[in-house]
Structures are given as C-alpha cells and as structure tokens.
C-alpha cells in the first residue's frame, strides 16, 4: 500500500512521486488511516474466515477425490464413455477434476429422529410433572 510520507492532518498530499512510501498497517493506524483500513479489511476477509465460510457453504455437499488425466475428454469420448480418469497422479497427467455431489437427505431417518425427539421431550415433561418441577 502506498502512503504519502508527508501526510497532513486531512490526508496525504500529492506533491512529488518520491514522497510516496510503502506503509504497513501499524504505520497507517498511527497516521490516522483507521477508517481506510476498516474498509479494506471488510472487502478482503482473513484467510481463516474465508475457510469458515467455505466450510459452511460445503456442508450439504460431498467433495470427491482428485481424478487425473492427460487431457480433457472430448464430447465424443464422454458420450461413448471411452474416456477414463485415473485416481493416481503421474507425470503424464496434466489435468485434474473433482466431483462434487449434494448430500441426500434420508427422509425416513429424519422422521424417526423427529419422532424420538418428541417422545423424549414428552417423557421429560412427564418426569418434571411427577417431581413437581
């Protein structure tokens, strides 16, 4: 980031090219650039928050293993089914892909979990009534 070394109270002055210097975040905070830094930090979130966001976005998805090949399959190879992807990486392989698929919801399992939860809550309420809680 470029910052004017001879900055005034209201910001940098653009007098000469050599007045401009590289400034770190601490320098900017000392020079009163907190508002500017806040804007930049909002535009570019940290790596950790980007990973968290990506993790949340991919929760309902299953990401497969990398598959390698020497070239991308042509339309004819895909239609005929003659193109083969390899799971093992080698020096000849120049392209790779990963399959991503949406996780399916087991409706019977969800209904059973919901039924058991309701049953548990009912039993808990009955127990509270018996104990006068």
Coordinates of C-alpha atoms in Angstrom, one line a residue:
X1 CA 0.0 0.0 0.0
X2 CA 1.3 3.4 -0.9
X3 CA 1.1 6.2 1.6
X4 CA 2.4 9.7 1.5
X5 CA 5.3 10.2 3.9
X6 CA 4.4 13.9 4.4
X7 CA 0.8 13.4 5.2
X8 CA -1.1 16.3 6.7
X9 CA -4.0 16.1 9.2
X10 CA -6.6 15.8 6.4
X11 CA -4.7 13.1 4.4
X12 CA -1.8 12.7 2.0
X13 CA -0.7 15.5 -0.3
X14 CA 0.3 14.5 -3.8
X15 CA 3.3 16.8 -4.5
X16 CA 6.0 14.6 -5.8
X17 CA 6.3 10.9 -6.7
X18 CA 9.2 10.4 -4.2
X19 CA 7.0 11.5 -1.3
X20 CA 5.1 8.2 -1.6
X21 CA 6.3 5.3 0.5
X22 CA 5.2 1.8 1.3
X23 CA 3.4 1.7 4.7
X24 CA 2.4 -1.1 6.9
X25 CA -0.9 -1.4 8.8
X26 CA 0.7 0.0 12.0
X27 CA 2.0 3.0 10.1
X28 CA -1.4 3.7 8.7
X29 CA -3.0 3.4 12.1
X30 CA -0.5 5.9 13.5
X31 CA -1.1 8.2 10.6
X32 CA -4.9 8.1 11.1
X33 CA -5.9 5.7 8.4
X34 CA -8.1 3.5 10.6
X35 CA -11.3 4.2 8.6
X36 CA -9.4 3.3 5.4
X37 CA -8.0 0.1 7.0
X38 CA -11.5 -0.9 8.2
X39 CA -12.8 -0.6 4.6
X40 CA -10.0 -2.7 3.2
X41 CA -10.4 -5.4 5.9
X42 CA -14.1 -5.6 5.2
X43 CA -13.5 -6.0 1.5
X44 CA -10.9 -8.7 2.0
X45 CA -11.7 -11.0 4.9
X46 CA -9.0 -13.0 6.6
X47 CA -8.0 -16.4 5.3
X48 CA -9.5 -18.1 8.4
X49 CA -12.9 -16.5 7.9
X50 CA -12.8 -17.4 4.2
X51 CA -12.2 -21.1 5.1
X52 CA -15.0 -21.0 7.7
X53 CA -17.4 -19.5 5.1
X54 CA -16.4 -22.1 2.5
X55 CA -16.8 -24.9 5.1
X56 CA -20.3 -23.7 5.9
X57 CA -21.2 -23.5 2.2
X58 CA -20.0 -27.0 1.5
X59 CA -21.7 -28.7 4.5
X60 CA -24.5 -30.0 2.3
X61 CA -22.1 -31.3 -0.3
X62 CA -19.7 -34.2 -0.6
X63 CA -16.4 -33.5 -2.3
X64 CA -14.8 -36.5 -4.1
X65 CA -11.1 -37.4 -4.6
X66 CA -9.0 -35.8 -7.3
X67 CA -9.0 -37.7 -10.6
X68 CA -6.2 -37.1 -13.2
X69 CA -5.9 -37.5 -17.0
X70 CA -3.6 -36.5 -19.8
X71 CA -6.2 -34.2 -21.4
X72 CA -9.8 -33.1 -21.0
X73 CA -12.2 -35.6 -22.6
X74 CA -13.8 -34.6 -25.9
X75 CA -17.6 -34.6 -26.3
X76 CA -17.4 -37.8 -28.3
X77 CA -15.3 -39.5 -25.6
X78 CA -17.8 -38.5 -23.0
X79 CA -20.8 -39.7 -25.0
X80 CA -19.2 -43.0 -25.9
X81 CA -17.9 -43.5 -22.3
X82 CA -14.4 -44.4 -23.5
X83 CA -12.5 -41.8 -21.5
X84 CA -11.0 -43.0 -18.2
X85 CA -9.9 -40.8 -15.3
X86 CA -7.2 -42.1 -13.1
X87 CA -7.1 -41.7 -9.3
X88 CA -3.3 -41.9 -9.2
X89 CA -1.2 -38.9 -10.1
X90 CA 1.6 -39.3 -12.6
X91 CA 4.0 -37.1 -14.6
X92 CA 1.9 -37.6 -17.8
X93 CA -1.3 -36.3 -16.2
X94 CA -1.8 -32.6 -17.0
X95 CA -5.5 -32.1 -15.9
X96 CA -7.4 -32.9 -12.8
X97 CA -11.0 -32.8 -11.6
X98 CA -13.0 -33.4 -8.5
X99 CA -16.6 -34.5 -8.3
X100 CA -18.9 -32.6 -6.0
X101 CA -22.4 -34.0 -5.2
X102 CA -25.2 -32.9 -2.9
X103 CA -25.7 -35.0 0.1
X104 CA -29.1 -36.7 0.0
X105 CA -31.5 -36.5 2.9
X106 CA -32.8 -39.7 4.3
X107 CA -36.5 -38.8 5.0
X108 CA -37.2 -41.9 7.0
X109 CA -34.2 -41.3 9.2
X110 CA -35.2 -37.7 9.7
X111 CA -38.8 -38.7 10.6
X112 CA -37.5 -41.3 13.1
X113 CA -35.2 -38.7 14.7
X114 CA -38.0 -36.2 15.0
X115 CA -40.3 -38.8 16.5
X116 CA -37.7 -39.8 19.0
X117 CA -37.1 -36.2 19.9
X118 CA -40.8 -35.6 20.5
X119 CA -41.0 -38.8 22.6
X120 CA -38.0 -37.7 24.7
X121 CA -39.5 -34.2 25.3
X122 CA -42.8 -35.8 26.3
X123 CA -41.1 -38.1 28.7
X124 CA -39.1 -35.3 30.2
X125 CA -42.2 -33.2 30.7
X126 CA -44.0 -36.1 32.4
X127 CA -41.0 -36.6 34.7
X128 CA -41.0 -32.9 35.6
X129 CA -44.7 -33.1 36.5
X130 CA -44.0 -36.1 38.7
X131 CA -41.2 -34.3 40.5
X132 CA -43.2 -31.1 40.7
X133 CA -40.5 -29.0 38.9

